Amino acid sequence: MLLLRKTILEMIARGGPLESTMDRLCREVEGRLPGVRCSVAAQFELGLLRPVAAPRIARATQVQMECVPVGPDAGPCGAAAYFGHTVALIDLAADPRFADLRDLDGTALAACRASPIIGGTGQILGVLTLYFDRPRDADPSEVAVAQSCLDLCAIALERHALAAEREYRATHDELTGLANRSALNATLARLGCESPGAWGLIALDLDNLKPVNDTYGHHVGDCLLKVAASRLAAAAAPDLVYRIGGDEFLILLQAPGHIADIEATAMRLLAKLAEPADCGGFRMAPEASMGGAMVAIGDRLPEAVRQHADHALYCAKETRRGGFVRYWPGLGSPITDRIRHMREIEAALREDRIQTVYQPIVALATGRLVGVEALCRIVMPGGAIRPAADFNLADSDAQIAYELTRTILRRVTGDMARWRETGCDPGFAAINLSSADLRAPGLVDEVATILGEQAIETGRLVLDLNETTHLGLKDDIALSAIADLRATGVRIALDDFGSGLASLSHLVSVPVDMIKLGPALTIGIGADAKATAIIAGMIDISRRLGIDVIAESIESQRQFAALAQLGCAYGQGYHVSRPLAADDVAGWRGDAEEFARLSA
């Protein structure tokens, strides 16, 4: 028996398949006990037993053993699992339920002894059964062999259960129970693109999850997600539904009825979702937009079909919100670029490839460091670094734009806390704010929370409203958010002032603390009389309104000196300093004496 134990334990330790391990155990038992047939059954959901190994029992007989219920009257195996002790049936032929049980050579199985396999915490894992070729009970040597194998079976079944649970957790979403992104990637990797129309994908976003979370709380939003997942899984069966993100789902269509008419399939799914449900005491229904694509000629990889479905989904959100759009090759290159940008930023956020660098802002009269502007950089998969502005994120996806802003804000406040620990005081830190951020519910509270986590005074944060935000400054929600932010002590700056969409009219309608003169003006200061006159007028107006002025893009001594002589308080640009890594800010001093000489 020691050799048997060694053999089975080695198989368990190597992580071999449960069926192979139990098959070897049964054969070893049968080799030691002439006239005995051995089987191992495992208990699974719904209180049923299923055969794991029965090497010398006929397949037809094994079929009879499938899904044996656990119960007092379910025969020896079911009773053993139910009572938790060995049950012997000395004459199977006496019970009509077992009269036709036979082994591989056609010999009737005349008797059996079923023993429960008990786990370490006392739970019943399965049943080990010895079958005899004549009516009898087991002799002491057979009982001893069976008993010595029960703990081996328990170890193997527990190890298998743990591995299955780990695999399930790795491939399934915890909240909804649906397969997750990892499972989707593995499935797509196995699909072929050789047969156009053989399969397709429907990409789906819930349109109302964020409003529900913000209005009713995340517990209601989680309920909405579970309702949506359950309905999609039922309506899409036998096809599989994957949850691949917060409110993102993907359906792999393979059933003939589903791929025959993908539009009808999508409409049926949308109709099913639209039925009201009780979510945490509130009556609501999941609202969704869908995009779909079928594998087509020219699709070399499944990922291309997925990108087409994403593309169609984005078009649906832009042009047919709450509906369905099917991909076709001419769906629109501008939207394709926007989707690509959105996905690249989304991947960078997920993979922690967001960096911040800081451009110093100095007092032009003294060269003293008064603040820094945080600039977002995206590290591309190949290692190249690109400014976030290259991705036109404000035109892509409001939710991802907001996630990027929150990520940058947390990075900046963390760096400010570290600077404080080293005794460095760079003054304020400015970050860009998008129009999507201003319309995001809970923005003010979230900014306050993030600052509070690092004990950063609100007055040390400046939020820049850049040129892409200016069009939204007549929106009541945006203006209310700005007023609420300023009420907490956070300062607001108008970026790119005097150029593009920024104008003096904003100083009347938008309460701000700073304006930042754009490069279109500063490039001509000291050389262009008109630019000099305009900047002088802006500085005078700002002084009268109590608004600080920062000149951007100072690239030369001429610009620096001319701005200082006009009374511009602050400036930044490559002549002052190129952007610095966070670790270099603490040691940056600039050339205060030279700056002061230039401004004299």
Coordinates of C-alpha atoms in Angstrom, one line a residue:
M1 CA 0.0 0.0 0.0
L2 CA 2.9 2.3 0.5
L3 CA 3.8 2.1 -3.2
L4 CA 0.1 2.9 -4.0
R5 CA 0.1 5.9 -1.8
K6 CA 3.4 7.1 -3.2
T7 CA 2.2 6.7 -6.8
I8 CA -1.1 8.5 -6.2
L9 CA 0.4 11.4 -4.2
E10 CA 3.0 12.0 -6.9
M11 CA 0.2 12.2 -9.5
I12 CA -1.7 14.7 -7.3
A13 CA 1.4 16.8 -6.6
R14 CA 2.2 17.0 -10.4
G15 CA -1.3 18.4 -10.9
G16 CA -2.4 15.7 -13.3
P17 CA -6.1 15.4 -14.4
L18 CA -8.4 14.2 -11.6
E19 CA -9.8 11.5 -13.9
S20 CA -6.4 10.0 -14.7
T21 CA -5.4 10.0 -11.0
M22 CA -8.6 8.3 -9.9
D23 CA -8.4 5.8 -12.8
R24 CA -4.9 4.8 -11.6
L25 CA -6.1 4.4 -8.0
C26 CA -9.0 2.2 -9.1
R27 CA -6.8 0.0 -11.2
E28 CA -4.2 -0.3 -8.4
V29 CA -7.1 -1.4 -6.0
E30 CA -8.4 -3.9 -8.5
G31 CA -4.9 -5.3 -9.0
R32 CA -4.7 -6.0 -5.3
L33 CA -8.2 -7.3 -4.9
P34 CA -9.2 -10.1 -7.3
G35 CA -12.9 -10.2 -8.2
V36 CA -13.4 -6.6 -7.2
R37 CA -14.4 -3.7 -9.4
C38 CA -13.7 -0.1 -8.1
S39 CA -15.3 3.2 -8.9
V40 CA -14.9 6.8 -7.6
A41 CA -17.8 9.3 -7.8
A42 CA -17.6 13.0 -6.9
Q43 CA -20.4 15.1 -5.5
F44 CA -21.2 18.2 -7.5
E45 CA -23.9 20.9 -7.5
L46 CA -27.5 20.1 -6.8
G47 CA -26.6 17.1 -4.6
L48 CA -25.8 14.7 -7.4
L49 CA -23.0 12.2 -7.8
R50 CA -21.1 11.7 -11.1
P51 CA -18.5 9.0 -11.9
V52 CA -14.9 10.2 -12.0
A53 CA -13.3 6.8 -12.6
A54 CA -14.7 3.2 -13.1
P55 CA -12.1 1.5 -15.4
R56 CA -13.5 -2.0 -15.3
I57 CA -17.2 -1.2 -15.3
A58 CA -19.0 -1.1 -18.7
R59 CA -19.8 2.3 -20.2
A60 CA -23.5 1.4 -20.3
T61 CA -23.4 0.7 -16.6
Q62 CA -21.6 4.0 -15.9
V63 CA -24.4 5.8 -17.7
Q64 CA -26.8 4.4 -15.1
M65 CA -24.5 5.8 -12.4
E66 CA -24.6 9.4 -13.9
C67 CA -26.3 12.0 -11.7
V68 CA -27.1 9.7 -8.8
P69 CA -29.0 11.7 -6.2
V70 CA -27.7 12.0 -2.7
G71 CA -30.4 10.8 -0.4
P72 CA -31.4 8.0 2.1
D73 CA -33.2 6.0 -0.6
A74 CA -30.9 6.7 -3.6
G75 CA -29.1 3.4 -3.4
P76 CA -25.8 2.6 -1.6
C77 CA -23.7 5.4 -3.2
G78 CA -26.3 8.1 -2.6
A79 CA -27.1 6.8 0.9
A80 CA -23.4 6.7 1.8
A81 CA -23.0 10.4 0.7
Y82 CA -26.2 11.3 2.6
F83 CA -25.5 9.6 5.9
G84 CA -21.7 10.0 5.9
H85 CA -20.9 6.4 6.6
T86 CA -20.3 3.2 4.7
V87 CA -23.3 1.5 3.2
A88 CA -23.1 -2.1 2.0
L89 CA -25.6 -3.9 -0.2
I90 CA -24.9 -7.6 -0.1
D91 CA -27.2 -8.6 -2.9
L92 CA -27.8 -6.1 -5.7
A93 CA -30.1 -8.5 -7.6
A94 CA -32.6 -8.3 -4.7
D95 CA -33.2 -4.7 -5.6
P96 CA -34.8 -4.1 -9.0
R97 CA -32.9 -0.8 -9.4
F98 CA -29.6 -2.7 -9.7
A99 CA -30.6 -6.0 -11.2
D100 CA -28.9 -5.3 -14.6
L101 CA -25.7 -3.7 -13.4
R102 CA -22.8 -5.5 -15.1
D103 CA -19.0 -5.1 -15.6
L104 CA -17.0 -5.1 -18.8
D105 CA -17.0 -8.9 -19.3
G106 CA -20.8 -9.1 -18.9
T107 CA -20.6 -10.5 -15.4
A108 CA -23.3 -9.2 -13.1
L109 CA -22.2 -6.9 -10.3
A110 CA -23.7 -8.8 -7.4
A111 CA -22.8 -6.7 -4.3
C112 CA -21.2 -3.5 -3.4
R113 CA -19.7 -1.5 -0.5
A114 CA -19.9 2.3 -0.8
S115 CA -17.8 4.5 1.5
P116 CA -18.1 8.3 1.7
I117 CA -15.0 10.4 0.8
I118 CA -14.8 13.0 3.6
G119 CA -12.9 16.3 3.2
G120 CA -10.8 18.0 5.8
T121 CA -13.6 20.1 7.1
G122 CA -16.1 17.2 7.3
Q123 CA -17.9 17.8 4.0
I124 CA -18.8 14.9 1.7
L125 CA -16.7 15.1 -1.4
G126 CA -17.8 11.8 -3.1
V127 CA -18.0 8.1 -2.8
L128 CA -15.5 5.2 -3.2
T129 CA -17.3 2.0 -4.1
L130 CA -16.1 -1.6 -4.3
Y131 CA -18.3 -4.0 -6.5
F132 CA -18.2 -7.8 -6.0
D133 CA -18.9 -10.6 -8.5
R134 CA -21.0 -12.6 -6.1
P135 CA -23.4 -11.7 -3.2
R136 CA -21.2 -11.0 -0.2
D137 CA -19.8 -8.3 2.1
A138 CA -16.2 -7.1 1.9
D139 CA -13.6 -9.1 3.9
P140 CA -11.3 -7.3 6.4
S141 CA -8.4 -7.0 3.8
E142 CA -10.7 -5.4 1.3
V143 CA -12.1 -3.0 3.9
A144 CA -8.5 -2.1 4.9
V145 CA -7.6 -1.3 1.2
A146 CA -10.7 0.8 0.8
Q147 CA -10.1 2.7 4.0
S148 CA -6.5 3.4 3.0
C149 CA -7.6 4.9 -0.3
L150 CA -10.3 7.2 1.1
D151 CA -7.8 9.9 2.3
L152 CA -6.0 9.7 -1.1
C153 CA -9.4 10.3 -2.8
A154 CA -10.1 13.2 -0.5
I155 CA -6.8 14.9 -1.2
A156 CA -7.2 14.5 -4.9
L157 CA -10.8 15.8 -4.9
E158 CA -10.0 18.8 -2.7
R159 CA -7.0 19.6 -4.8
H160 CA -9.2 19.4 -7.9
A161 CA -11.8 21.6 -6.3
L162 CA -9.3 24.3 -5.4
A163 CA -7.8 24.3 -8.9
A164 CA -11.3 24.5 -10.4
E165 CA -12.2 27.4 -8.1
R166 CA -9.0 29.2 -8.9
E167 CA -9.6 28.7 -12.6
Y168 CA -13.2 29.9 -12.2
R169 CA -12.2 33.0 -10.4
A170 CA -9.6 33.8 -13.0
T171 CA -12.0 33.4 -15.8
H172 CA -15.3 34.7 -14.3
D173 CA -16.6 38.0 -13.1
E174 CA -17.1 38.0 -9.4
L175 CA -20.2 40.2 -9.4
T176 CA -22.2 38.8 -12.3
G177 CA -20.8 35.3 -12.6
L178 CA -20.3 35.8 -16.4
A179 CA -17.1 34.9 -18.1
N180 CA -14.6 37.7 -18.0
R181 CA -12.1 39.4 -20.3
S182 CA -9.4 36.7 -19.7
A183 CA -11.9 34.0 -20.8
L184 CA -12.9 36.1 -23.8
N185 CA -9.3 36.4 -24.9
A186 CA -8.7 32.7 -24.6
T187 CA -11.9 31.9 -26.5
L188 CA -11.1 34.4 -29.3
A189 CA -7.6 32.9 -29.6
R190 CA -9.2 29.5 -30.5
L191 CA -11.6 30.9 -33.2
G192 CA -10.8 30.8 -36.8
C193 CA -11.6 33.4 -39.5
E194 CA -11.6 31.0 -42.5
S195 CA -15.4 30.9 -42.8
P196 CA -17.1 34.3 -43.3
G197 CA -20.3 34.5 -41.4
A198 CA -19.5 31.6 -39.2
W199 CA -19.6 33.7 -36.0
G200 CA -20.0 37.2 -34.8
L201 CA -19.7 39.6 -31.9
I202 CA -22.1 42.0 -30.3
A203 CA -20.4 44.7 -28.1
L204 CA -22.6 46.3 -25.5
D205 CA -22.3 49.2 -23.1
L206 CA -24.9 50.1 -20.5
D207 CA -25.8 53.7 -21.0
N208 CA -27.3 54.4 -17.6
L209 CA -24.9 52.7 -15.1
K210 CA -23.0 55.8 -14.2
P211 CA -26.1 58.0 -13.6
V212 CA -27.6 55.2 -11.5
N213 CA -24.4 54.9 -9.4
D214 CA -24.2 58.6 -8.9
T215 CA -27.9 59.1 -8.1
Y216 CA -28.8 55.9 -6.1
G217 CA -25.5 54.5 -5.0
H218 CA -23.2 51.7 -6.2
H219 CA -25.2 49.0 -4.5
V220 CA -28.1 49.9 -6.9
G221 CA -25.7 50.0 -9.8
D222 CA -24.4 46.6 -8.9
C223 CA -28.0 45.3 -8.9
L224 CA -28.5 46.8 -12.3
L225 CA -25.4 45.1 -13.6
K226 CA -26.6 41.7 -12.3
V227 CA -30.0 42.2 -13.8
A228 CA -28.4 43.0 -17.2
A229 CA -26.0 40.1 -17.0
S230 CA -28.8 37.6 -16.1
R231 CA -31.0 38.8 -18.9
L232 CA -28.3 38.8 -21.5
A233 CA -27.2 35.3 -20.5
A234 CA -30.7 34.0 -20.8
A235 CA -31.6 35.8 -24.0
A236 CA -28.3 34.9 -25.7
A237 CA -28.2 31.2 -24.8
P238 CA -26.7 29.0 -26.0
D239 CA -24.2 31.7 -27.0
L240 CA -21.9 33.0 -24.3
V241 CA -21.9 36.5 -22.7
Y242 CA -18.7 38.1 -21.3
R243 CA -18.4 41.0 -18.9
I244 CA -15.2 42.7 -20.0
G245 CA -15.3 46.0 -18.1
G246 CA -17.4 48.1 -15.7
D247 CA -20.5 48.4 -17.9
E248 CA -19.1 46.6 -21.0
F249 CA -20.3 43.2 -22.2
L250 CA -19.5 41.2 -25.3
I251 CA -21.6 38.4 -26.8
L252 CA -20.0 35.7 -29.0
L253 CA -22.6 34.6 -31.5
Q254 CA -22.3 31.1 -32.9
A255 CA -25.8 29.7 -32.7
P256 CA -27.2 29.4 -36.3
G257 CA -30.4 31.3 -35.4
H258 CA -28.4 34.2 -33.9
I259 CA -25.8 34.6 -36.7
A260 CA -28.5 34.3 -39.4
D261 CA -29.9 37.8 -38.5
I262 CA -27.6 39.7 -36.2
E263 CA -29.8 42.8 -36.2
A264 CA -32.8 40.7 -35.1
T265 CA -30.7 39.1 -32.4
A266 CA -29.6 42.5 -31.1
M267 CA -33.1 43.9 -31.1
R268 CA -34.3 40.9 -29.1
L269 CA -31.5 41.5 -26.6
L270 CA -32.4 45.2 -26.3
A271 CA -36.1 44.4 -25.8
K272 CA -35.3 41.9 -23.0
L273 CA -33.1 44.5 -21.3
A274 CA -35.7 47.2 -21.5
E275 CA -38.1 45.4 -19.1
P276 CA -38.3 47.2 -15.7
A277 CA -36.8 45.5 -12.7
D278 CA -36.5 46.1 -9.0
C279 CA -33.0 47.3 -8.2
G280 CA -32.5 47.9 -4.5
G281 CA -36.0 49.2 -4.1
F282 CA -36.0 51.4 -7.3
R283 CA -37.9 50.5 -10.4
M284 CA -35.6 50.8 -13.5
A285 CA -34.3 48.9 -16.5
P286 CA -30.8 48.6 -18.0
E287 CA -30.4 50.9 -21.0
A288 CA -27.8 49.9 -23.6
S289 CA -26.2 50.6 -26.9
M290 CA -24.9 47.8 -29.1
G291 CA -22.6 47.4 -32.0
G292 CA -22.1 44.2 -33.9
A293 CA -19.8 42.6 -36.5
M294 CA -19.6 39.2 -38.3
V295 CA -16.4 37.5 -39.3
A296 CA -15.9 38.5 -43.0
I297 CA -13.5 38.0 -45.9
G298 CA -10.3 39.8 -45.1
D299 CA -10.5 39.3 -41.4
R300 CA -7.3 37.5 -40.6
L301 CA -7.6 37.5 -36.8
P302 CA -10.5 37.4 -34.4
E303 CA -9.2 40.6 -32.8
A304 CA -10.2 42.4 -36.1
V305 CA -13.8 41.3 -35.6
R306 CA -13.7 42.6 -32.1
Q307 CA -12.4 45.9 -33.1
H308 CA -15.1 46.2 -35.8
A309 CA -17.8 45.4 -33.1
D310 CA -16.2 48.1 -30.8
H311 CA -16.2 50.5 -33.8
A312 CA -19.9 49.8 -34.4
L313 CA -20.7 50.2 -30.7
Y314 CA -19.0 53.6 -30.6
C315 CA -21.0 54.7 -33.7
A316 CA -24.2 53.6 -31.9
K317 CA -23.4 55.6 -28.9
E318 CA -22.7 58.6 -31.1
T319 CA -25.5 58.4 -33.6
R320 CA -28.1 55.9 -32.3
R321 CA -27.8 55.8 -28.5
G322 CA -30.0 53.0 -27.1
G323 CA -29.9 51.2 -30.5
F324 CA -27.8 48.9 -32.6
V325 CA -25.3 49.5 -35.4
R326 CA -23.8 46.8 -37.5
Y327 CA -20.2 47.3 -38.8
W328 CA -19.5 47.8 -42.4
P329 CA -16.1 48.8 -43.9
G330 CA -17.1 52.4 -44.7
L331 CA -18.4 53.2 -41.2
G332 CA -16.2 56.3 -41.0
S333 CA -12.5 56.9 -40.5
P334 CA -12.8 59.9 -38.1
I335 CA -14.8 57.7 -35.7
T336 CA -12.2 55.0 -36.2
D337 CA -9.5 57.4 -35.0
R338 CA -11.5 58.4 -32.0
I339 CA -12.1 54.8 -31.1
R340 CA -8.4 54.0 -31.4
H341 CA -7.5 57.0 -29.2
M342 CA -10.0 55.9 -26.7
R343 CA -8.8 52.3 -26.6
E344 CA -5.2 53.4 -26.3
I345 CA -5.9 55.7 -23.3
E346 CA -8.1 53.0 -21.8
A347 CA -5.3 50.4 -22.1
A348 CA -2.7 52.9 -20.7
L349 CA -4.9 53.5 -17.7
R350 CA -5.5 49.7 -17.2
E351 CA -1.7 49.0 -17.5
D352 CA -0.5 51.9 -15.5
R353 CA 1.3 53.6 -18.4
I354 CA 0.3 57.2 -17.3
Q355 CA 3.1 59.5 -16.4
T356 CA 3.2 63.2 -15.2
V357 CA 6.0 65.7 -15.7
Y358 CA 6.0 69.2 -14.3
Q359 CA 6.9 72.6 -16.0
P360 CA 8.0 75.2 -13.4
I361 CA 6.1 78.5 -13.2
V362 CA 8.1 81.4 -11.8
A363 CA 7.6 85.0 -10.6
L364 CA 9.1 87.0 -13.5
A365 CA 10.4 89.7 -11.1
T366 CA 12.4 87.4 -8.9
G367 CA 12.7 84.1 -10.6
R368 CA 11.2 82.4 -7.5
L369 CA 9.3 79.2 -8.1
V370 CA 5.6 79.7 -7.5
G371 CA 4.0 76.6 -9.0
V372 CA 4.2 73.8 -11.5
E373 CA 1.9 72.7 -14.4
A374 CA 1.4 68.9 -14.5
L375 CA 1.6 67.6 -18.0
C376 CA 0.2 64.2 -18.8
R377 CA 2.3 61.7 -20.8
I378 CA 1.3 58.3 -22.2
V379 CA 3.9 55.6 -22.4
M380 CA 3.1 53.6 -25.5
P381 CA 3.5 49.8 -25.6
G382 CA 6.7 50.1 -27.6
G383 CA 8.2 52.6 -25.1
A384 CA 7.5 55.8 -27.0
I385 CA 6.2 58.7 -24.9
R386 CA 3.4 60.9 -26.2
P387 CA 1.5 63.9 -24.8
A388 CA -2.1 63.1 -23.8
A389 CA -3.2 66.0 -26.0
D390 CA -2.2 64.0 -29.1
F391 CA -5.2 61.7 -28.4
N392 CA -8.0 64.3 -28.7
L393 CA -9.6 62.6 -25.7
A394 CA -12.1 65.4 -25.2
D395 CA -13.7 64.3 -28.5
S396 CA -13.7 60.6 -27.6
D397 CA -15.2 59.2 -24.4
A398 CA -16.3 61.3 -21.4
Q399 CA -15.9 58.5 -19.0
I400 CA -12.3 57.7 -20.0
A401 CA -11.5 61.4 -20.0
Y402 CA -12.7 61.6 -16.5
E403 CA -10.8 58.5 -15.4
L404 CA -7.6 60.0 -16.9
T405 CA -8.2 63.3 -15.0
R406 CA -8.7 61.4 -11.7
T407 CA -5.6 59.4 -12.3
I408 CA -3.5 62.5 -12.9
L409 CA -5.0 64.3 -9.9
R410 CA -4.0 61.3 -7.7
R411 CA -0.5 61.3 -9.1
V412 CA -0.1 65.0 -8.6
T413 CA -1.3 65.1 -5.0
G414 CA 0.9 62.1 -4.2
D415 CA 3.9 64.0 -5.7
M416 CA 3.0 67.1 -3.7
A417 CA 2.9 65.1 -0.5
R418 CA 6.4 63.7 -1.2
W419 CA 7.8 67.1 -2.0
R420 CA 6.4 68.3 1.3
E421 CA 8.2 65.5 3.1
T422 CA 11.5 66.6 1.6
G423 CA 11.0 70.3 2.6
C424 CA 10.3 71.4 -1.0
D425 CA 7.6 74.0 -1.6
P426 CA 6.9 74.4 -5.3
G427 CA 3.8 76.3 -4.6
F428 CA 0.6 75.4 -6.5
A429 CA 0.2 72.5 -9.0
A430 CA -2.0 73.0 -12.1
I431 CA -3.7 70.3 -14.0
N432 CA -6.0 70.4 -17.1
L433 CA -9.7 69.9 -16.7
S434 CA -11.9 68.8 -19.6
S435 CA -15.5 69.7 -20.3
A436 CA -16.4 66.1 -19.5
D437 CA -14.9 66.5 -16.0
L438 CA -17.0 69.6 -15.4
R439 CA -20.2 67.7 -16.2
A440 CA -19.3 64.6 -14.2
P441 CA -21.6 64.2 -11.1
G442 CA -19.6 64.3 -7.9
L443 CA -16.6 66.1 -9.3
V444 CA -16.3 68.6 -6.5
D445 CA -16.6 65.9 -3.8
E446 CA -14.1 63.7 -5.5
V447 CA -11.5 66.5 -5.9
A448 CA -11.9 67.3 -2.1
T449 CA -11.6 63.7 -1.2
I450 CA -8.4 63.2 -3.3
L451 CA -6.8 66.3 -1.8
G452 CA -7.8 65.3 1.7
E453 CA -6.2 61.8 1.3
Q454 CA -2.8 63.6 1.0
A455 CA -3.7 66.5 3.3
I456 CA -3.1 69.0 0.5
E457 CA -4.6 72.5 1.0
T458 CA -7.2 73.2 -1.6
G459 CA -5.6 76.5 -2.5
R460 CA -2.5 74.6 -3.8
L461 CA -4.6 73.1 -6.6
V462 CA -5.2 75.1 -9.8
L463 CA -7.5 73.6 -12.5
D464 CA -6.8 74.8 -16.0
L465 CA -9.8 75.1 -18.3
N466 CA -8.1 74.5 -21.7
E467 CA -9.2 75.5 -25.1
T468 CA -11.3 72.4 -25.7
T469 CA -13.3 73.3 -22.6
H470 CA -14.1 76.8 -23.4
L471 CA -17.1 75.9 -25.6
G472 CA -18.7 74.4 -22.6
L473 CA -18.4 77.4 -20.4
K474 CA -21.9 78.6 -21.1
D475 CA -23.3 75.4 -19.8
D476 CA -25.1 75.8 -16.4
I477 CA -23.7 72.5 -15.1
A478 CA -20.2 73.5 -15.9
L479 CA -20.5 77.0 -14.4
S480 CA -22.1 75.5 -11.3
A481 CA -19.2 73.0 -10.9
I482 CA -16.6 75.9 -11.3
A483 CA -18.4 77.9 -8.7
D484 CA -18.5 75.0 -6.3
L485 CA -14.8 74.2 -6.8
R486 CA -13.8 77.8 -6.1
A487 CA -16.0 77.7 -3.0
T488 CA -13.8 74.9 -1.6
G489 CA -10.6 77.0 -2.2
V490 CA -9.5 75.4 -5.4
R491 CA -8.4 78.0 -8.0
I492 CA -9.5 78.1 -11.6
A493 CA -7.4 79.3 -14.5
L494 CA -8.4 80.0 -18.1
D495 CA -5.7 78.4 -20.4
D496 CA -4.7 79.7 -23.9
F497 CA -6.3 83.0 -23.1
G498 CA -6.4 85.6 -25.9
S499 CA -6.3 82.9 -28.6
G500 CA -8.6 80.4 -30.2
L501 CA -11.9 80.1 -28.3
A502 CA -10.8 82.0 -25.1
S503 CA -11.9 85.6 -25.0
L504 CA -12.5 88.5 -22.7
S505 CA -16.2 87.6 -22.6
H506 CA -15.3 84.6 -20.4
L507 CA -14.0 87.0 -17.7
V508 CA -17.6 88.3 -17.4
S509 CA -19.4 85.0 -17.3
V510 CA -16.8 82.6 -15.7
P511 CA -15.4 83.2 -12.2
V512 CA -11.7 82.5 -12.5
D513 CA -8.6 83.2 -10.4
M514 CA -5.9 83.2 -13.2
I515 CA -5.6 83.6 -16.9
K516 CA -2.7 82.0 -18.9
L517 CA -1.7 84.0 -22.0
G518 CA -1.5 81.6 -25.0
P519 CA 1.6 81.3 -27.2
A520 CA -0.2 83.1 -30.1
L521 CA 0.3 86.3 -28.0
T522 CA 3.5 85.7 -26.1
I523 CA 5.5 84.8 -29.3
G524 CA 5.3 88.3 -30.5
I525 CA 5.8 90.2 -27.2
G526 CA 8.6 92.8 -27.5
A527 CA 8.8 92.5 -31.3
D528 CA 5.2 93.0 -32.4
A529 CA 3.6 96.3 -31.2
K530 CA 0.1 94.9 -31.5
A531 CA 0.8 91.8 -29.4
T532 CA 2.6 94.0 -26.8
A533 CA -0.4 96.4 -26.7
I534 CA -2.9 93.5 -26.3
I535 CA -0.9 91.9 -23.5
A536 CA -0.5 95.2 -21.7
G537 CA -4.3 95.7 -21.9
M538 CA -5.0 92.2 -20.6
I539 CA -2.6 92.6 -17.7
D540 CA -4.2 95.9 -16.8
I541 CA -7.8 94.4 -17.0
S542 CA -6.7 91.4 -15.0
R543 CA -5.1 93.5 -12.3
R544 CA -8.4 95.5 -12.0
L545 CA -10.4 92.3 -11.7
G546 CA -7.9 90.7 -9.1
I547 CA -6.9 88.0 -11.5
D548 CA -3.3 86.7 -11.8
V549 CA -1.7 86.5 -15.2
I550 CA 0.7 83.7 -16.3
A551 CA 2.5 83.9 -19.6
E552 CA 2.9 80.6 -21.3
S553 CA 5.6 79.5 -23.9
I554 CA 8.3 81.9 -22.9
E555 CA 11.1 80.8 -25.2
S556 CA 13.6 83.7 -25.2
Q557 CA 15.2 86.4 -23.1
R558 CA 13.4 89.0 -25.1
Q559 CA 10.0 87.6 -24.2
F560 CA 10.9 87.1 -20.6
A561 CA 12.2 90.7 -20.1
A562 CA 9.3 92.3 -22.1
L563 CA 6.6 90.5 -20.1
A564 CA 8.3 91.4 -16.8
Q565 CA 8.5 95.1 -17.8
L566 CA 4.8 95.1 -18.7
G567 CA 4.0 93.9 -15.2
C568 CA 3.1 90.2 -16.0
A569 CA 3.5 88.4 -12.7
Y570 CA 4.3 84.9 -13.6
G571 CA 5.6 82.9 -16.6
Q572 CA 6.6 79.4 -17.8
G573 CA 8.2 78.0 -20.9
Y574 CA 11.4 76.4 -22.2
H575 CA 13.4 79.5 -21.4
V576 CA 12.4 79.1 -17.8
S577 CA 12.7 75.3 -17.7
R578 CA 11.8 72.2 -19.7
P579 CA 9.3 69.9 -18.0
L580 CA 10.8 68.0 -15.1
A581 CA 10.3 64.6 -13.6
A582 CA 8.7 64.6 -10.2
D583 CA 12.0 63.7 -8.5
D584 CA 13.7 66.6 -10.1
V585 CA 11.2 69.3 -9.0
A586 CA 12.5 69.2 -5.4
G587 CA 16.0 70.1 -6.5
W588 CA 15.1 72.7 -9.1
R589 CA 16.0 76.3 -8.3
G590 CA 16.3 77.8 -11.8
D591 CA 18.6 80.9 -12.2
A592 CA 16.9 83.4 -9.9
E593 CA 19.6 86.0 -10.3
E594 CA 19.6 85.8 -14.1
F595 CA 15.8 86.0 -14.1
A596 CA 15.8 89.1 -11.9
R597 CA 18.5 90.7 -14.1
L598 CA 16.5 90.0 -17.2
S599 CA 13.3 91.5 -15.7
A600 CA 15.1 94.7 -14.5

